[in-house]
Amino acid sequence: MPEALFVADTHWGHQACLGPRLGLNRPFATIEEHDEALIANWNAAVGREDTVWHLGDFCYRCPEPRARAIFARLNGRRRFLVRGNHDKIGARLPWDGIFDVARVVVSNPDGTTGLWCSHYAHRVWPGQHRGDLHLYGHSHGSLPGTATSTDVGVDCFDFRPVTLAEIRVRLAENAAREGGA
């Protein structure tokens, strides 16, 4: 059965992700190695019939032909972009939809789950008090998640998109950390 997966901050083509300047220090020797690893990780996680929500910063300082070539290699029947601060080129790719923020409803064994998706973390969001969860990027793992919100960027999840089940595990870890604080 097709799944919905979520990811942010792939930053394909962005050389500065590899060094100390941005504080990311992604573990790749070259941007080509980085890009190929993220493509392989995406395709290992995402099936051909799955839906992917990319929560911003698809690429940066990446020539548009290269960004298009990367996009064409990525699995997923439907792919949506929630714009980030580095999506000038990314927004020109053939997404199935482009949004500034999005409320996504995902089916799961317990029914459905509402998700508020944004590139940026919110302290409050629509549907929060009705059980909607909040997914974001931008912070590259530097902003701790909560029991109801988390960063789905590649820096937080082994450089790949993640399912709602994987996100729920992270939210439970966040809740345990909050309870122990």
PDB file of C-alpha atoms in Angstrom:
ATOM      1  CA  MET A   1       0.000   0.000   0.000  1.00  0.00           C
ATOM      2  CA  PRO A   2       1.403   3.437  -0.898  1.00  0.00           C
ATOM      3  CA  GLU A   3       2.663   5.565   1.977  1.00  0.00           C
ATOM      4  CA  ALA A   4       3.160   9.253   2.642  1.00  0.00           C
ATOM      5  CA  LEU A   5       6.706  10.241   3.532  1.00  0.00           C
ATOM      6  CA  PHE A   6       8.162  13.528   4.720  1.00  0.00           C
ATOM      7  CA  VAL A   7      11.559  15.158   4.302  1.00  0.00           C
ATOM      8  CA  ALA A   8      13.200  18.578   4.388  1.00  0.00           C
ATOM      9  CA  ASP A   9      16.528  20.267   3.782  1.00  0.00           C
ATOM     10  CA  THR A  10      18.068  17.974   1.192  1.00  0.00           C
ATOM     11  CA  HIS A  11      20.074  20.958  -0.102  1.00  0.00           C
ATOM     12  CA  TRP A  12      21.172  19.145  -3.248  1.00  0.00           C
ATOM     13  CA  GLY A  13      24.114  20.961  -4.823  1.00  0.00           C
ATOM     14  CA  HIS A  14      24.917  23.012  -1.707  1.00  0.00           C
ATOM     15  CA  GLN A  15      28.648  22.617  -1.069  1.00  0.00           C
ATOM     16  CA  ALA A  16      28.516  24.532   2.235  1.00  0.00           C
ATOM     17  CA  CYS A  17      26.492  21.663   3.821  1.00  0.00           C
ATOM     18  CA  LEU A  18      29.689  19.647   3.965  1.00  0.00           C
ATOM     19  CA  GLY A  19      31.903  21.995   5.927  1.00  0.00           C
ATOM     20  CA  PRO A  20      31.862  23.816   9.238  1.00  0.00           C
ATOM     21  CA  ARG A  21      30.568  27.176   7.943  1.00  0.00           C
ATOM     22  CA  LEU A  22      26.908  26.231   8.385  1.00  0.00           C
ATOM     23  CA  GLY A  23      27.614  23.875  11.264  1.00  0.00           C
ATOM     24  CA  LEU A  24      26.145  20.893   9.414  1.00  0.00           C
ATOM     25  CA  ASN A  25      29.319  18.981   8.596  1.00  0.00           C
ATOM     26  CA  ARG A  26      27.455  16.375   6.583  1.00  0.00           C
ATOM     27  CA  PRO A  27      29.703  13.304   6.327  1.00  0.00           C
ATOM     28  CA  PHE A  28      30.487  13.329   2.613  1.00  0.00           C
ATOM     29  CA  ALA A  29      33.773  14.110   0.882  1.00  0.00           C
ATOM     30  CA  THR A  30      32.210  15.952  -2.075  1.00  0.00           C
ATOM     31  CA  ILE A  31      28.868  17.468  -2.976  1.00  0.00           C
ATOM     32  CA  GLU A  32      28.555  14.827  -5.709  1.00  0.00           C
ATOM     33  CA  GLU A  33      28.925  12.076  -3.092  1.00  0.00           C
ATOM     34  CA  HIS A  34      26.380  13.898  -0.894  1.00  0.00           C
ATOM     35  CA  ASP A  35      23.872  14.213  -3.719  1.00  0.00           C
ATOM     36  CA  GLU A  36      24.238  10.585  -4.828  1.00  0.00           C
ATOM     37  CA  ALA A  37      23.890   9.309  -1.239  1.00  0.00           C
ATOM     38  CA  LEU A  38      20.728  11.339  -0.673  1.00  0.00           C
ATOM     39  CA  ILE A  39      19.260  10.113  -3.979  1.00  0.00           C
ATOM     40  CA  ALA A  40      20.029   6.499  -3.037  1.00  0.00           C
ATOM     41  CA  ASN A  41      18.597   6.968   0.470  1.00  0.00           C
ATOM     42  CA  TRP A  42      15.444   8.610  -0.918  1.00  0.00           C
ATOM     43  CA  ASN A  43      14.884   5.776  -3.388  1.00  0.00           C
ATOM     44  CA  ALA A  44      15.511   3.115  -0.725  1.00  0.00           C
ATOM     45  CA  ALA A  45      12.852   4.718   1.522  1.00  0.00           C
ATOM     46  CA  VAL A  46      10.310   5.814  -1.091  1.00  0.00           C
ATOM     47  CA  GLY A  47       8.418   3.397  -3.310  1.00  0.00           C
ATOM     48  CA  ARG A  48       7.356   4.264  -6.835  1.00  0.00           C
ATOM     49  CA  GLU A  49       3.702   4.663  -5.739  1.00  0.00           C
ATOM     50  CA  ASP A  50       4.390   6.649  -2.539  1.00  0.00           C
ATOM     51  CA  THR A  51       3.682  10.320  -1.913  1.00  0.00           C
ATOM     52  CA  VAL A  52       6.464  12.593  -0.658  1.00  0.00           C
ATOM     53  CA  TRP A  53       6.066  15.938   1.044  1.00  0.00           C
ATOM     54  CA  HIS A  54       9.308  17.927   0.856  1.00  0.00           C
ATOM     55  CA  LEU A  55       9.233  20.652   3.510  1.00  0.00           C
ATOM     56  CA  GLY A  56      11.603  23.028   1.854  1.00  0.00           C
ATOM     57  CA  ASP A  57      15.161  23.645   0.727  1.00  0.00           C
ATOM     58  CA  PHE A  58      15.205  21.009  -1.990  1.00  0.00           C
ATOM     59  CA  CYS A  59      18.409  22.442  -3.478  1.00  0.00           C
ATOM     60  CA  TYR A  60      20.607  25.476  -3.157  1.00  0.00           C
ATOM     61  CA  ARG A  61      23.318  26.849  -5.441  1.00  0.00           C
ATOM     62  CA  CYS A  62      22.467  23.945  -7.712  1.00  0.00           C
ATOM     63  CA  PRO A  63      22.188  24.651 -11.439  1.00  0.00           C
ATOM     64  CA  GLU A  64      18.618  24.146 -12.602  1.00  0.00           C
ATOM     65  CA  PRO A  65      19.484  21.384 -15.111  1.00  0.00           C
ATOM     66  CA  ARG A  66      21.194  19.435 -12.303  1.00  0.00           C
ATOM     67  CA  ALA A  67      18.213  19.989  -9.960  1.00  0.00           C
ATOM     68  CA  ARG A  68      15.866  18.722 -12.690  1.00  0.00           C
ATOM     69  CA  ALA A  69      18.059  15.662 -13.286  1.00  0.00           C
ATOM     70  CA  ILE A  70      18.056  14.857  -9.555  1.00  0.00           C
ATOM     71  CA  PHE A  71      14.290  15.358  -9.302  1.00  0.00           C
ATOM     72  CA  ALA A  72      13.742  12.989 -12.250  1.00  0.00           C
ATOM     73  CA  ARG A  73      15.675  10.236 -10.444  1.00  0.00           C
ATOM     74  CA  LEU A  74      13.612  10.373  -7.250  1.00  0.00           C
ATOM     75  CA  ASN A  75      10.939   7.770  -6.480  1.00  0.00           C
ATOM     76  CA  GLY A  76       7.408   8.796  -5.655  1.00  0.00           C
ATOM     77  CA  ARG A  77       4.208   8.904  -7.641  1.00  0.00           C
ATOM     78  CA  ARG A  78       3.205  12.256  -6.187  1.00  0.00           C
ATOM     79  CA  ARG A  79       5.649  14.833  -4.825  1.00  0.00           C
ATOM     80  CA  PHE A  80       4.753  18.090  -3.134  1.00  0.00           C
ATOM     81  CA  LEU A  81       6.894  21.028  -2.051  1.00  0.00           C
ATOM     82  CA  VAL A  82       6.283  23.215   0.971  1.00  0.00           C
ATOM     83  CA  ARG A  83       8.531  26.127   0.093  1.00  0.00           C
ATOM     84  CA  GLY A  84      11.600  26.885   2.181  1.00  0.00           C
ATOM     85  CA  ASN A  85      13.919  29.856   2.164  1.00  0.00           C
ATOM     86  CA  HIS A  86      16.161  28.263  -0.511  1.00  0.00           C
ATOM     87  CA  ASP A  87      13.590  27.152  -3.093  1.00  0.00           C
ATOM     88  CA  LYS A  88      14.063  29.601  -5.962  1.00  0.00           C
ATOM     89  CA  ILE A  89      15.189  26.744  -8.254  1.00  0.00           C
ATOM     90  CA  GLY A  90      13.276  24.038  -6.389  1.00  0.00           C
ATOM     91  CA  ALA A  91       9.954  25.790  -6.978  1.00  0.00           C
ATOM     92  CA  ARG A  92      10.511  25.571 -10.756  1.00  0.00           C
ATOM     93  CA  LEU A  93      10.584  21.759 -10.711  1.00  0.00           C
ATOM     94  CA  PRO A  94       7.554  19.666 -11.776  1.00  0.00           C
ATOM     95  CA  TRP A  95       5.980  19.145  -8.333  1.00  0.00           C
ATOM     96  CA  ASP A  96       2.391  17.963  -8.048  1.00  0.00           C
ATOM     97  CA  GLY A  97       1.748  21.001  -5.868  1.00  0.00           C
ATOM     98  CA  ILE A  98       3.672  23.832  -4.213  1.00  0.00           C
ATOM     99  CA  PHE A  99       2.565  25.391  -0.933  1.00  0.00           C
ATOM    100  CA  ASP A 100       3.781  27.875   1.655  1.00  0.00           C
ATOM    101  CA  VAL A 101       2.267  25.699   4.415  1.00  0.00           C
ATOM    102  CA  ALA A 102       0.010  22.669   4.129  1.00  0.00           C
ATOM    103  CA  ARG A 103      -2.373  20.637   6.245  1.00  0.00           C
ATOM    104  CA  VAL A 104      -1.956  17.023   5.199  1.00  0.00           C
ATOM    105  CA  VAL A 105      -4.202  14.170   6.326  1.00  0.00           C
ATOM    106  CA  VAL A 106      -2.532  10.757   6.409  1.00  0.00           C
ATOM    107  CA  SER A 107      -4.417   7.469   6.750  1.00  0.00           C
ATOM    108  CA  ASN A 108      -3.069   5.035   9.305  1.00  0.00           C
ATOM    109  CA  PRO A 109      -4.301   1.894  11.102  1.00  0.00           C
ATOM    110  CA  ASP A 110      -5.980   4.061  13.784  1.00  0.00           C
ATOM    111  CA  GLY A 111      -7.854   6.239  11.273  1.00  0.00           C
ATOM    112  CA  THR A 112      -6.334   9.491  10.063  1.00  0.00           C
ATOM    113  CA  THR A 113      -3.775  11.948  11.386  1.00  0.00           C
ATOM    114  CA  GLY A 114      -3.687  15.640  10.555  1.00  0.00           C
ATOM    115  CA  LEU A 115      -0.254  17.139   9.958  1.00  0.00           C
ATOM    116  CA  TRP A 116       0.635  20.823   9.788  1.00  0.00           C
ATOM    117  CA  CYS A 117       3.614  21.010   7.427  1.00  0.00           C
ATOM    118  CA  SER A 118       5.843  24.058   7.178  1.00  0.00           C
ATOM    119  CA  HIS A 119       9.468  24.738   6.435  1.00  0.00           C
ATOM    120  CA  TYR A 120       9.666  26.603   9.730  1.00  0.00           C
ATOM    121  CA  ALA A 121       8.897  25.396  13.245  1.00  0.00           C
ATOM    122  CA  HIS A 122       5.766  26.844  14.833  1.00  0.00           C
ATOM    123  CA  ARG A 123       4.998  27.095  18.530  1.00  0.00           C
ATOM    124  CA  VAL A 124       1.296  26.799  17.730  1.00  0.00           C
ATOM    125  CA  TRP A 125      -0.502  25.639  14.580  1.00  0.00           C
ATOM    126  CA  PRO A 126      -4.028  25.083  13.288  1.00  0.00           C
ATOM    127  CA  GLY A 127      -5.542  21.853  14.609  1.00  0.00           C
ATOM    128  CA  GLN A 128      -2.983  21.544  17.406  1.00  0.00           C
ATOM    129  CA  HIS A 129      -5.679  21.165  20.065  1.00  0.00           C
ATOM    130  CA  ARG A 130      -7.518  18.594  17.946  1.00  0.00           C
ATOM    131  CA  GLY A 131      -4.510  16.303  17.715  1.00  0.00           C
ATOM    132  CA  ASP A 132      -2.807  17.561  14.553  1.00  0.00           C
ATOM    133  CA  LEU A 133       0.960  17.117  14.601  1.00  0.00           C
ATOM    134  CA  HIS A 134       3.475  19.628  13.262  1.00  0.00           C
ATOM    135  CA  LEU A 135       6.323  18.729  10.905  1.00  0.00           C
ATOM    136  CA  TYR A 136       9.003  21.209   9.909  1.00  0.00           C
ATOM    137  CA  GLY A 137      12.536  21.584   8.584  1.00  0.00           C
ATOM    138  CA  HIS A 138      14.938  24.540   8.443  1.00  0.00           C
ATOM    139  CA  SER A 139      16.614  23.967  11.816  1.00  0.00           C
ATOM    140  CA  HIS A 140      18.744  20.992  10.681  1.00  0.00           C
ATOM    141  CA  GLY A 141      18.181  19.248  14.021  1.00  0.00           C
ATOM    142  CA  SER A 142      19.259  22.201  16.153  1.00  0.00           C
ATOM    143  CA  LEU A 143      15.756  22.853  17.508  1.00  0.00           C
ATOM    144  CA  PRO A 144      14.498  20.119  19.836  1.00  0.00           C
ATOM    145  CA  GLY A 145      11.157  18.630  18.893  1.00  0.00           C
ATOM    146  CA  THR A 146       8.231  18.136  21.248  1.00  0.00           C
ATOM    147  CA  ALA A 147       5.656  15.412  21.827  1.00  0.00           C
ATOM    148  CA  THR A 148       3.616  16.890  18.963  1.00  0.00           C
ATOM    149  CA  SER A 149       6.163  18.458  16.601  1.00  0.00           C
ATOM    150  CA  THR A 150       9.474  17.472  15.069  1.00  0.00           C
ATOM    151  CA  ASP A 151      12.049  18.345  12.427  1.00  0.00           C
ATOM    152  CA  VAL A 152      11.832  15.921   9.488  1.00  0.00           C
ATOM    153  CA  GLY A 153      14.980  17.216   7.822  1.00  0.00           C
ATOM    154  CA  VAL A 154      17.554  14.799   6.452  1.00  0.00           C
ATOM    155  CA  ASP A 155      20.000  15.803   9.189  1.00  0.00           C
ATOM    156  CA  CYS A 156      17.596  14.228  11.726  1.00  0.00           C
ATOM    157  CA  PHE A 157      16.652  11.016   9.909  1.00  0.00           C
ATOM    158  CA  ASP A 158      19.702   9.414   8.289  1.00  0.00           C
ATOM    159  CA  PHE A 159      19.536  11.591   5.173  1.00  0.00           C
ATOM    160  CA  ARG A 160      16.193  10.215   3.909  1.00  0.00           C
ATOM    161  CA  PRO A 161      12.422  10.736   3.882  1.00  0.00           C
ATOM    162  CA  VAL A 162      10.456   9.176   6.764  1.00  0.00           C
ATOM    163  CA  THR A 163       7.017   7.700   7.319  1.00  0.00           C
ATOM    164  CA  LEU A 164       4.438   8.744   9.872  1.00  0.00           C
ATOM    165  CA  ALA A 165       5.253   5.580  11.863  1.00  0.00           C
ATOM    166  CA  GLU A 166       8.910   6.668  12.096  1.00  0.00           C
ATOM    167  CA  ILE A 167       7.838  10.191  13.020  1.00  0.00           C
ATOM    168  CA  ARG A 168       5.626   8.822  15.811  1.00  0.00           C
ATOM    169  CA  VAL A 169       8.649   7.010  17.287  1.00  0.00           C
ATOM    170  CA  ARG A 170      10.562  10.317  17.312  1.00  0.00           C
ATOM    171  CA  LEU A 171       7.600  12.133  18.880  1.00  0.00           C
ATOM    172  CA  ALA A 172       7.460   9.484  21.641  1.00  0.00           C
ATOM    173  CA  GLU A 173      11.202   9.998  22.257  1.00  0.00           C
ATOM    174  CA  ASN A 174      10.586  13.749  22.413  1.00  0.00           C
ATOM    175  CA  ALA A 175       7.746  13.215  24.901  1.00  0.00           C
ATOM    176  CA  ALA A 176       9.946  10.991  27.090  1.00  0.00           C
ATOM    177  CA  ARG A 177      12.694  13.638  27.030  1.00  0.00           C
ATOM    178  CA  GLU A 178      10.163  16.331  27.972  1.00  0.00           C
ATOM    179  CA  GLY A 179       8.847  14.188  30.837  1.00  0.00           C
ATOM    180  CA  GLY A 180      12.376  13.588  32.139  1.00  0.00           C
ATOM    181  CA  ALA A 181      13.365  17.249  32.035  1.00  0.00           C
TER     182      ALA A 181
END
